[in-house]
Coordinates of C-alpha atoms and ligand atoms in Angstrom, one line a residue:
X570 CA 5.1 -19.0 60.8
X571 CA 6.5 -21.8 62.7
X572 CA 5.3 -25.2 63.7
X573 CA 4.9 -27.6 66.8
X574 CA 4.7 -31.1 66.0
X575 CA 4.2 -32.5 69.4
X576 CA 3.7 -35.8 70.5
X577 CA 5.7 -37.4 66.9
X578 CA 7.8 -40.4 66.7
X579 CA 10.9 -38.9 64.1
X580 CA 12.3 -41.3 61.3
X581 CA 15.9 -42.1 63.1
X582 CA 18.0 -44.6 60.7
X583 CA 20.6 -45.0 63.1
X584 CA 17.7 -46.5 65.7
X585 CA 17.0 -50.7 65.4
X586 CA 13.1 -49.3 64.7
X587 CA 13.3 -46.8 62.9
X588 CA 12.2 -43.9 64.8
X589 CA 12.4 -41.9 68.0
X590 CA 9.8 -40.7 70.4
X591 CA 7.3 -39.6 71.4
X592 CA 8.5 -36.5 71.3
X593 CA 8.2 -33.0 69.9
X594 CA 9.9 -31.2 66.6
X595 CA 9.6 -27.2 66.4
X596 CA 10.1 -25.8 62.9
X597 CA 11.2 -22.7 62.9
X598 CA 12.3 -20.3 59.7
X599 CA 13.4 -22.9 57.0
X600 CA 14.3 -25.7 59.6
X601 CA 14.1 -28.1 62.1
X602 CA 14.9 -25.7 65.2
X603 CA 14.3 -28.1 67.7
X604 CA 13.7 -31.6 68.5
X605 CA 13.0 -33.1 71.7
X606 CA 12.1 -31.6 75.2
X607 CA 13.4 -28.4 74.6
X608 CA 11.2 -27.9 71.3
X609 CA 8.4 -26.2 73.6
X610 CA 10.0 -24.2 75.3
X611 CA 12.1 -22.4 72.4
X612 CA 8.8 -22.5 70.5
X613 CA 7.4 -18.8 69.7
X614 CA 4.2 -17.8 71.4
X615 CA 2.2 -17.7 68.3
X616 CA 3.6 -21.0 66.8
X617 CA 1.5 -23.2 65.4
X618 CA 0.5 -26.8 67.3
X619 CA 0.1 -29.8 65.6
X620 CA -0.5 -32.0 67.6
X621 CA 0.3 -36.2 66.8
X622 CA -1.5 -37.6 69.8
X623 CA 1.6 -40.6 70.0
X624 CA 0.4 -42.2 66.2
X625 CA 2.3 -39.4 63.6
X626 CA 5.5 -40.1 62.6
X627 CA 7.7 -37.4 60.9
X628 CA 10.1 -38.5 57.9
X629 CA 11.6 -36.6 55.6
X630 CA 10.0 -35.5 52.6
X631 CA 9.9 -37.7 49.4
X632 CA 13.1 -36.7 46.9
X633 CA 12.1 -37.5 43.3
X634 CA 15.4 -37.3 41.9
X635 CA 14.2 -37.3 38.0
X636 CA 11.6 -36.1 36.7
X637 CA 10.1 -34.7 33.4
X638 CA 7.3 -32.2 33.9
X639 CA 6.5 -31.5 30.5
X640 CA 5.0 -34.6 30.1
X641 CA 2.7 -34.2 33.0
X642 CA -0.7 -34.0 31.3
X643 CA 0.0 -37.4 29.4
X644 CA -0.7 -39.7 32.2
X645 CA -1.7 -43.0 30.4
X646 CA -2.1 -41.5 27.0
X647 CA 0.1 -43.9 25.6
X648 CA 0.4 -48.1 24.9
X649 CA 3.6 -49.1 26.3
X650 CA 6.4 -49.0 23.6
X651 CA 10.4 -49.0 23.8
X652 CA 12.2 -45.9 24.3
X653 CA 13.3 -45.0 20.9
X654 CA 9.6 -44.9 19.4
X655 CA 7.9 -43.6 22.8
X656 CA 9.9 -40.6 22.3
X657 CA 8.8 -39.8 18.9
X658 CA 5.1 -39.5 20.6
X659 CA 6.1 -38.3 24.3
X660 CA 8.4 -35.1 22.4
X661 CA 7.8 -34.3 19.3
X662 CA 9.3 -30.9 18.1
X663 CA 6.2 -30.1 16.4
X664 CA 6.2 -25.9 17.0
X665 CA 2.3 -26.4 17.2
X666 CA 2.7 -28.1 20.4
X667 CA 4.9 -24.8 21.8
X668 CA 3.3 -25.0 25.0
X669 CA 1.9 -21.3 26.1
X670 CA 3.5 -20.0 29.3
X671 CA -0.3 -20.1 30.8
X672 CA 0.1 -24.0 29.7
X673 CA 3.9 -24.3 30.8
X674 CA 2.7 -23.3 34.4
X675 CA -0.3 -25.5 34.6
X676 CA 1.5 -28.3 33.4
X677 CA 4.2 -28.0 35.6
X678 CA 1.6 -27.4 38.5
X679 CA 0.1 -30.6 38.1
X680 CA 3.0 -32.6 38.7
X681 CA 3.9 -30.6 41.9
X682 CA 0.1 -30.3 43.0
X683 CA 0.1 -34.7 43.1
X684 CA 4.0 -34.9 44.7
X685 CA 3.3 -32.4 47.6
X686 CA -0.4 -33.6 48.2
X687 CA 2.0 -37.8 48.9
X688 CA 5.0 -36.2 50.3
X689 CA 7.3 -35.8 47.7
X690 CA 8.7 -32.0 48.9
X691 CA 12.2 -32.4 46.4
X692 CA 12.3 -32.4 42.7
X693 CA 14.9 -32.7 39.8
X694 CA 12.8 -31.3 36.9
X695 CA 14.9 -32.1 33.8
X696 CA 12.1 -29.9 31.3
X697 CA 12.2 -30.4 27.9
X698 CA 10.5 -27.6 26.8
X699 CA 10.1 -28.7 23.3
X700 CA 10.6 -27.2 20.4
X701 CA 12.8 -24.7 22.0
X702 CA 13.0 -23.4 25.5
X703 CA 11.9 -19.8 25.1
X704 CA 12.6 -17.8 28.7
X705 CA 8.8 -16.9 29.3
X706 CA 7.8 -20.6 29.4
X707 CA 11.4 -21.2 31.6
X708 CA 9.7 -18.2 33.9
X709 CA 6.1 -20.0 33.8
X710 CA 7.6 -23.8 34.7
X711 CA 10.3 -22.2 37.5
X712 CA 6.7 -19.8 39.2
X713 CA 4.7 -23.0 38.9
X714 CA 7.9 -24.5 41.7
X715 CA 7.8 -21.1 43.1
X716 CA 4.0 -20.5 43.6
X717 CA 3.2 -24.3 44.8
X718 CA 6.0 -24.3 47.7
X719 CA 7.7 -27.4 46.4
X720 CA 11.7 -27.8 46.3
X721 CA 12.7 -27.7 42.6
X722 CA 16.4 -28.0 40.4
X723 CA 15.2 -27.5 37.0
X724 CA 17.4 -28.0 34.0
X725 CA 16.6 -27.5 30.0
X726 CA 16.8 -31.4 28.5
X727 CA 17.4 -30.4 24.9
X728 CA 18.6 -32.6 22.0
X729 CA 21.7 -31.2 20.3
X730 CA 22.2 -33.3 17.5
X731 CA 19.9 -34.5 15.1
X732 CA 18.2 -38.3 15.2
X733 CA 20.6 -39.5 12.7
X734 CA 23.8 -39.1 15.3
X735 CA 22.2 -40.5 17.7
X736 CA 20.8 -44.4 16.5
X737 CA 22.8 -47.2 15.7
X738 CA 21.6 -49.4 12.3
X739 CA 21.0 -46.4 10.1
X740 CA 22.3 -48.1 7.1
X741 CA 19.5 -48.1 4.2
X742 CA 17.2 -45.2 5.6
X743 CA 15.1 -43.7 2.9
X744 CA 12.1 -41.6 2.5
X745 CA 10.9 -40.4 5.5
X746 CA 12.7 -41.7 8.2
X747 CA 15.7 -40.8 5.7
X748 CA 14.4 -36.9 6.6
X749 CA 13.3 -37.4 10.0
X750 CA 17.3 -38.5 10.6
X751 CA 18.4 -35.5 8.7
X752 CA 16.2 -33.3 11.0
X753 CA 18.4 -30.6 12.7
X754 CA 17.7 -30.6 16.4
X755 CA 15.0 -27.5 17.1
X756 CA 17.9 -25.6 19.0
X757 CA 21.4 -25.0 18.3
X758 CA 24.0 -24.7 20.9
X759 CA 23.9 -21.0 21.6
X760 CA 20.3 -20.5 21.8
X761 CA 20.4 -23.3 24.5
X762 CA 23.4 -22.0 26.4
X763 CA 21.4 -18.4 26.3
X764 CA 18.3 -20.3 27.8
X765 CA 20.3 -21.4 30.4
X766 CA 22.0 -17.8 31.2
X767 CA 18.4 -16.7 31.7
X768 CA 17.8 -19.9 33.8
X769 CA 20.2 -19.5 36.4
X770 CA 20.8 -15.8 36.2
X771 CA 17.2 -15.5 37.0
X772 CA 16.3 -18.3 39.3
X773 CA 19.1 -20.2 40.7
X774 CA 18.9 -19.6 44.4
X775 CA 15.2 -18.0 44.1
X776 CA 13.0 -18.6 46.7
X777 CA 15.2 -18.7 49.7
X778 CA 16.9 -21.1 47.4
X779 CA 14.1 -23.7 47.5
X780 CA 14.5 -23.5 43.5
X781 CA 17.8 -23.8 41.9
X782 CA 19.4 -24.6 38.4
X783 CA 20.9 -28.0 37.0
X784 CA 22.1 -28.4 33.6
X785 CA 21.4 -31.4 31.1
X786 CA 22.9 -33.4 28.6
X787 CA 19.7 -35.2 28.0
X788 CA 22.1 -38.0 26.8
X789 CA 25.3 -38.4 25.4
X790 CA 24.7 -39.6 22.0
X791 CA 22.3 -36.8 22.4
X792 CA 24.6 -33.8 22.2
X793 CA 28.5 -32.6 20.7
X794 CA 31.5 -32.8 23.0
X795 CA 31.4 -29.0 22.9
X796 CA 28.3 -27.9 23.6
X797 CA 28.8 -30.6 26.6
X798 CA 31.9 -29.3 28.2
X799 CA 30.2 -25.5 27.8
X800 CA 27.5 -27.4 30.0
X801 CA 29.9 -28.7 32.4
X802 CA 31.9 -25.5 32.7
X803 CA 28.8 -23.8 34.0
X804 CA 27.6 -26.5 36.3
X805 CA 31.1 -26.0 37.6
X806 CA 30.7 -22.6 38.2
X807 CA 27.7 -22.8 40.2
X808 CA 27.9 -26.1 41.8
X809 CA 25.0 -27.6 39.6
X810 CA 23.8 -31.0 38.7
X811 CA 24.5 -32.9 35.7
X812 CA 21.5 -34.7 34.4
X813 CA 22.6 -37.2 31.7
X814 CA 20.4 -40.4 30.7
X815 CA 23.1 -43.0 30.3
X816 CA 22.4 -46.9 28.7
X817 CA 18.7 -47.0 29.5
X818 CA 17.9 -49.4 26.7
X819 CA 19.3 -52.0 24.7
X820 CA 19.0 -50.0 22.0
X821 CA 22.0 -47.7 23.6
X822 CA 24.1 -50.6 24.2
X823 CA 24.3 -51.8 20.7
X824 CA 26.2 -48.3 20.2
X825 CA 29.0 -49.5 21.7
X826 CA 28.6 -52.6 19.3
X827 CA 31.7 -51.9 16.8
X828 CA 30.2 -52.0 13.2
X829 CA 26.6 -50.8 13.8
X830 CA 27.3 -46.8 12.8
X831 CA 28.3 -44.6 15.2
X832 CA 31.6 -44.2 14.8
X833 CA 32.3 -41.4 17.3
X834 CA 31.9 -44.2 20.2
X835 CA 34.5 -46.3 18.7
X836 CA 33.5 -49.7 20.4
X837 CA 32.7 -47.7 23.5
X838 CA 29.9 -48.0 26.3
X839 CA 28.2 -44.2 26.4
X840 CA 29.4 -43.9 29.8
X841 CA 33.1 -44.8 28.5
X842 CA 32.9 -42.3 26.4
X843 CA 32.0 -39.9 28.7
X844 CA 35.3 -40.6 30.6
X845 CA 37.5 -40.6 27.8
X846 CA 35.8 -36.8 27.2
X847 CA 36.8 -36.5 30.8
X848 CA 32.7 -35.0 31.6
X849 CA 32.3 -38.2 34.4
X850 CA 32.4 -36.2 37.8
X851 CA 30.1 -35.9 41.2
X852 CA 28.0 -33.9 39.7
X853 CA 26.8 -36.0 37.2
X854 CA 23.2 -37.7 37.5
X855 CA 23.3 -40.7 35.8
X856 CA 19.9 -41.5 34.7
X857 CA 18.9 -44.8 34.4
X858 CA 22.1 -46.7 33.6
X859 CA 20.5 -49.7 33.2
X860 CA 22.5 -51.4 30.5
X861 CA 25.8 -50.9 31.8
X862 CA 28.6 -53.5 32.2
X863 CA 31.5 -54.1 35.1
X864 CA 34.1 -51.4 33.3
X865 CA 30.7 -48.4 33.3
X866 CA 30.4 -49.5 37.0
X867 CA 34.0 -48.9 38.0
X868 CA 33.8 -45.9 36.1
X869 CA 30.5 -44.4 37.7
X870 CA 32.0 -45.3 41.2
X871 CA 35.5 -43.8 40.9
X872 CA 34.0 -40.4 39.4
X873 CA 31.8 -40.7 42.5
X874 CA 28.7 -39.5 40.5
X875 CA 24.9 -40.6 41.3
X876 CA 22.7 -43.0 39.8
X877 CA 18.8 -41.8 39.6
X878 CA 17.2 -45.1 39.4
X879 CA 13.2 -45.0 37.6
X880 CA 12.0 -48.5 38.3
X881 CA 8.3 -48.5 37.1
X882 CA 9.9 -46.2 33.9
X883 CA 11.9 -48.8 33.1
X884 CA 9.1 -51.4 33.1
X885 CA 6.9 -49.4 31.6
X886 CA 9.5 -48.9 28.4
X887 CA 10.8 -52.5 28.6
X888 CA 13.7 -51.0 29.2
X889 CA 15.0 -53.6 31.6
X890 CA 16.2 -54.1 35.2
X891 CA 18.8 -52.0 36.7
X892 CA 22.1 -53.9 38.4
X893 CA 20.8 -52.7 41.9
X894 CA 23.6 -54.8 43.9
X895 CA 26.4 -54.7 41.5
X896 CA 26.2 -50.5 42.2
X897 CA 25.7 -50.8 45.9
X898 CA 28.4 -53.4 46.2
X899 CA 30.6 -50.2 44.2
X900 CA 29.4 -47.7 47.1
X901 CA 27.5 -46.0 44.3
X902 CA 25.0 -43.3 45.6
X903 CA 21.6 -44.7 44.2
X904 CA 18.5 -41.6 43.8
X905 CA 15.3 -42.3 42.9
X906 CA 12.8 -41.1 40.2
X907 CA 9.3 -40.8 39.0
X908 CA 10.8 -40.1 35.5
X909 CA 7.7 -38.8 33.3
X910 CA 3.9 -39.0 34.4
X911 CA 3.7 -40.2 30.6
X912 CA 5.8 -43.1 31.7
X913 CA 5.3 -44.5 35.3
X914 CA 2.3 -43.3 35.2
X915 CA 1.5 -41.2 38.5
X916 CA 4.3 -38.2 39.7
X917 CA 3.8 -40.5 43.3
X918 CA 7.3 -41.0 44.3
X919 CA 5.8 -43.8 46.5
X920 CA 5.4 -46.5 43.8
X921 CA 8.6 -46.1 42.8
X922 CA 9.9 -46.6 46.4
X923 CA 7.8 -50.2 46.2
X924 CA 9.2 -51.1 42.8
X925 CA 12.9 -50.2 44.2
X926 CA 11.3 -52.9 46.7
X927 CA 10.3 -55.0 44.3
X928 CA 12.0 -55.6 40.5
X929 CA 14.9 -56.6 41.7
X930 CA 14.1 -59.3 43.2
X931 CA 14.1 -61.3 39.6
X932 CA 17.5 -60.2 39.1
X933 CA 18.0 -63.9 39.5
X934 CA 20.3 -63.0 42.7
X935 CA 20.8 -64.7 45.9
X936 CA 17.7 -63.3 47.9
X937 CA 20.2 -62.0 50.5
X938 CA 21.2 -59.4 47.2
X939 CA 17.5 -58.2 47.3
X940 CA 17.2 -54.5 48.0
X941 CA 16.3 -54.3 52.1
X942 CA 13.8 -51.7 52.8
X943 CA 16.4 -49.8 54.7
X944 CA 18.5 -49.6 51.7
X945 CA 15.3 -48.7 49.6
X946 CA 15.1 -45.6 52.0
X947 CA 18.6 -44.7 51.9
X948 CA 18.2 -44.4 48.2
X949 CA 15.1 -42.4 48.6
X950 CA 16.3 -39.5 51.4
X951 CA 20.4 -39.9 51.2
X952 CA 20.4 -40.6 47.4
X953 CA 17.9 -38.0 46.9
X954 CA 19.7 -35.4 48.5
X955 CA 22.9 -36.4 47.1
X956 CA 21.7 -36.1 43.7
X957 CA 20.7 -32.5 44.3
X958 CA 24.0 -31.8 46.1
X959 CA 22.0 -30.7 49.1
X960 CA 23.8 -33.8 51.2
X961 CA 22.9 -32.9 55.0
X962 CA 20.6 -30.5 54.0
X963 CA 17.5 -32.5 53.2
X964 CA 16.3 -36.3 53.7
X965 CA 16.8 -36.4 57.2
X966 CA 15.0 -34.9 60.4
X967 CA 17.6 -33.2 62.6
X968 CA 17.9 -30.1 63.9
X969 CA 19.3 -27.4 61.5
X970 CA 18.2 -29.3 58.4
X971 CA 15.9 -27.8 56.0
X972 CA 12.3 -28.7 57.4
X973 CA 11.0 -30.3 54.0
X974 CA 9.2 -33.0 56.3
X975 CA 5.8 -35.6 55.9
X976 CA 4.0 -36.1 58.7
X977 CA 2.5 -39.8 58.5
X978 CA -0.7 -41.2 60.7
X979 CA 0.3 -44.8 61.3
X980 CA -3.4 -45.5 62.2
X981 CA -4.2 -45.0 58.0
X982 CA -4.6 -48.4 56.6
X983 CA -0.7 -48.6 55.0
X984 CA 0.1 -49.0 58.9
X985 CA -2.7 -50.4 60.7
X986 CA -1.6 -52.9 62.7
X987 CA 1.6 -51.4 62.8
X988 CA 4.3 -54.0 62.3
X989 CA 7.8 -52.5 60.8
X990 CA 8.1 -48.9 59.9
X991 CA 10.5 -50.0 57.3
X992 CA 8.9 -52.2 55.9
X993 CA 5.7 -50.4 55.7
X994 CA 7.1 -47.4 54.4
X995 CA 8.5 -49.3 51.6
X996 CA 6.2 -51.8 50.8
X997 CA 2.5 -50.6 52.0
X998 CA 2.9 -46.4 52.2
X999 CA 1.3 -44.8 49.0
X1000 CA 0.7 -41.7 50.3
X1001 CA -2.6 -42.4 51.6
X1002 CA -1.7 -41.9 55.3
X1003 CA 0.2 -38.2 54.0
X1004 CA -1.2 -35.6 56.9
X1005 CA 0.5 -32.9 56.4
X1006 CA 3.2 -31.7 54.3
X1007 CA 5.9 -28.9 54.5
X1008 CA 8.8 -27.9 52.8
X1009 CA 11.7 -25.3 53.9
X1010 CA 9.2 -24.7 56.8
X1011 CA 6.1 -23.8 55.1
X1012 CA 2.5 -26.1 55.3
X1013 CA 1.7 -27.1 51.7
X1014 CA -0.5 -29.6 51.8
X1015 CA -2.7 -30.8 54.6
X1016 CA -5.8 -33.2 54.8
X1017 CA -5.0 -34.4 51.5
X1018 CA -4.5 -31.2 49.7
X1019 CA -2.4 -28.5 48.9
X1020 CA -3.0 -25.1 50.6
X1021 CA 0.1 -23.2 49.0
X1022 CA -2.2 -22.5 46.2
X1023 CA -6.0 -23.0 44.6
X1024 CA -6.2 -26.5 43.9
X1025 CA -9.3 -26.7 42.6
X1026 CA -9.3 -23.2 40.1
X1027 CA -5.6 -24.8 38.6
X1028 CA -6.9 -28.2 38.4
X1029 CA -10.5 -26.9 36.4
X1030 CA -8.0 -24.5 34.2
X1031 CA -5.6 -27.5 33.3
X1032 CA -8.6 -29.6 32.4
X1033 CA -9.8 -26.8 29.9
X1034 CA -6.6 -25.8 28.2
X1035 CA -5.5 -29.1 27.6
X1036 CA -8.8 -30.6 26.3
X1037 CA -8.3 -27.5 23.7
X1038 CA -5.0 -28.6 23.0
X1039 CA -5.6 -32.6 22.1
X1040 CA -6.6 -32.4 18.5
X1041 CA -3.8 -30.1 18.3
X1042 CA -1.8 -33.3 19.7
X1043 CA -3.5 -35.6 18.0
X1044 CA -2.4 -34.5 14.3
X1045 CA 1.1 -34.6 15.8
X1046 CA 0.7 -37.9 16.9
X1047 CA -1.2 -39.4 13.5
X1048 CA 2.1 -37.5 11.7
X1049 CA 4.4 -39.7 13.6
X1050 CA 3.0 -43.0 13.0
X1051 CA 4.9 -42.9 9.0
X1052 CA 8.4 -43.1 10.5
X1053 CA 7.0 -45.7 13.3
X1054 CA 8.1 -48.6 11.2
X1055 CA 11.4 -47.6 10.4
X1056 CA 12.4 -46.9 14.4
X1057 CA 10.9 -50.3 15.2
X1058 CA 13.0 -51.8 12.8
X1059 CA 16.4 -50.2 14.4
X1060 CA 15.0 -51.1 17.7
X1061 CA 14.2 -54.8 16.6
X1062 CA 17.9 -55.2 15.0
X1063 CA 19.4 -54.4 18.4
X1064 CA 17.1 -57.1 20.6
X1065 CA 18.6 -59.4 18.1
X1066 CA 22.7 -57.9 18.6
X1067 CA 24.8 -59.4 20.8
X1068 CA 25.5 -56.9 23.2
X1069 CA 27.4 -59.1 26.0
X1070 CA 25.0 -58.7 29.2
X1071 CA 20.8 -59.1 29.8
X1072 CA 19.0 -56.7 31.7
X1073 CA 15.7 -58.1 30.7
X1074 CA 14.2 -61.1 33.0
X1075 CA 13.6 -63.7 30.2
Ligands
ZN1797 ZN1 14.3 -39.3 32.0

């Protein structure tokens, strides 16, 4: 069916306000047909008329560029901690906790039920679907995209190698943690790489291709050189993101510390190393790359790859404060990312847009280095769609671009009075003033809920099946708290290495 949105301002960058209009936008098919006099007319006779009575504005839909949906029924569960013991709660490899596909879709629902209901119509789902990523839970997480109308490049985030590769300060484990380091990683490389087959052979383009395939690293230290460049030969193949978490915490820097036990890096950043292994390209994601130093710059912005940048994650985790300016100074593309509902903790791309805003301000720059909302935007629409290699495709409102588009009521509180639709997009939206959402031309959520699907029957289901899982969880979780003190301890070591930069404000 297609849709008249008459009487819209459209976000136009190029434009000293922001926007166009009055004016009308036809969506026809999977795009933006028309826009401007001439939508009417070339509108079908049983179209569909919205009408935005001179106070809507369309923008393009919200691209949250990372993303973790297994985690999305842990909102808040946790006390802040640093990475390196979060994770030991957030995925544990405990075959218990083998989600069932019923569970895998649910879970996944969740997430995309909250990011189309405040605008968010693009997602890069890197899934770690612990302990292994069997195809039937793959085919429940990819229907969950498929059924809810939302935009989704899925990857299989799986650890390689086991925890002993992967930490610097190992010298003097013992008991426990002396096992838990020995632990192989739940799935070897050709179980994964036959996950992936299934992945892409099955889904990668489904949907019109509104849902498509990435491939991930998870992280360097994370996995071998081989089962890496088997990775990057198939995301070469098929055109395919490269999710790789790079120097999100201190923690990771001290690898490159010579001395503290990781030989393979030799001295060497992780991003360094992944030059020298010659896997930097455009297609890589960097996640996070928060602990990087001038030479990991150069490097990121010669390979031309993208940064996904997860603010509130990175507070949340102490991880620290991205070099926002040093990468735009670069040219580097900057995306941005929810991260994990376990870790920021809505899936409300909008808070992250106001912490883009916001954190790097106490960079202890010049204030004419703080992030303007225009750039803040940028990130969000051009990033976004540069991280999915979909550049000209989505984040903009023009005619023969996908129609993933919000439409916005600027008399909703965020905007009332209206002042700068920059600014207030950046710094006062939180979805609140969301009326409608679509994506490749389809309504998914109006009036503040989702009509691709039954809200309410998923949303009562999830509530059930999870509340049956958490004691389940919980024994997990009291199991972990033995080897607690002996990641703290490697953690605590690396605060106290010199690792030549800060990323932390004090
Ligand atoms: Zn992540």
């Amino acid at each position: 069916m297609s849709v008249l949105l008459t009487d819209v301002l459209v976000w136009a960058p190029a434009e000293r306000s922001g926007m166009t209009g009055p004016t009308d936008v036809l969506v026809d098919g999977d795009v933006v047909a028309a826009i401007g006099p001439g939508a009417r007319v070339a509108a079908p006779v049983d179209v569909r008329v919205v009408d935005g009575a001179g106070h809507h504005v369309v923008v393009p839909g919200l691209v949250n560029a990372h993303f973790h949906s297994p985690a999305n029924h842990l909102k808040g569960a946790f006390r802040s901690r640093p990475l390196e013991t979060f994770m030991l709660y957030e995925s544990p490899a405990d075959p218990a906790l083998a989600p069932t596909p019923r569970e895998a879709y649910l879970r996944t629902m969740l997430g995309a039920l909250e990011m189309l209901r405040t605008g968010t119509t693009s997602v890069q789902d890197d899934a770690f679907l612990m302990p292994t990523p069997d195809p039937a839970v793959i085919d429940a997480v990819m229907q969950a995209y498929a059924d809810s109308g939302i935009r989704a490049t899925v990857a299989l985030d799986q650890p390689e190698l086991p925890d002993g590769d992967k930490l610097p300060f190992l010298d003097g484990a013992d008991g426990n943690f002396a096992a838990a380091l020995r632990a192989p990683a739940p799935a070897a490389a050709p179980e994964l790489l036959a996950a992936y087959d299934h992945l892409v052979r099955t889904w990668h383009g489904a949907a019109g291709g509104r849902l498509s395939a990435a491939v991930s690293i998870s992280a360097p230290q994370r996995v071998s050189p081989e089962y890496w460049g088997a990775l990057d030969d198939l995301s070469r193949a098929h055109d395919l993101p490269v999710f790789a978490h790079m120097l999100e915490t201190r923690t990771q820097r001290a690898l490159s510390v010579p001395g503290t036990g990781q030989d393979r890096f030799a001295g060497r950043s992780l991003v360094r190393y992944t030059a020298d292994l010659g896997l930097l390209n455009d297609r890589v994601n960097v996640i996070h790359a928060v602990w990087v130093d001038d030479d990991d710059l150069d490097l990121i912005a010669e390979a031309g790859a993208v940064v996904a940048h997860n603010p509130v994650s990175n507070l949340r985790l102490g991880s620290g404060v991205m070099p926002f300016r040093a990468m735009r100074d670069r040219g580097i593309t900057i995306a941005l990312g929810v991260d994990e509902a376990i870790c920021d903790d809505t899936v409300n791309t909008w808070g992250v847009v106001k912490q883009t805003g916001l954190v790097h301000n106490v960079s202890g720059r010049d204030a004419d280095d703080w992030p303007a909302p225009a750039e803040v935007l940028d990130a969000l629409w051009e990033g976004g769609a540069a991280a999915m290699r979909r550049t000209g495709r989505i984040g903009r409102v023009a005619v023969g671009t996908q129609a993933d588009l919000v439409l916005l009521d600027l008399h909703a509180p965020a905007f009332t009075p209206f002042n700068d639709l920059r600014g207030q997009l950046v710094y006062c939206e939180n979805g609140g003033s969301v009326r409608m959402t679509i994506v490749a031309g389809r309504v998914v959520a109006e009036g503040g809920r989702v009509v691709s699907v039954d809200e309410t029957a998923l949303l009562a289901e999830a509530r059930e099946l999870h509340a049956a899982r958490r004691p389940a969880l919980e024994r997990t979780w009291a199991s972990v708290d033995a080897v607690l003190p002996a990641y703290d301890a490697v953690v605590r070591r690396a605060a106290r290495t010199d690792v030549g930069m800060n990323r932390w404000t004090a």
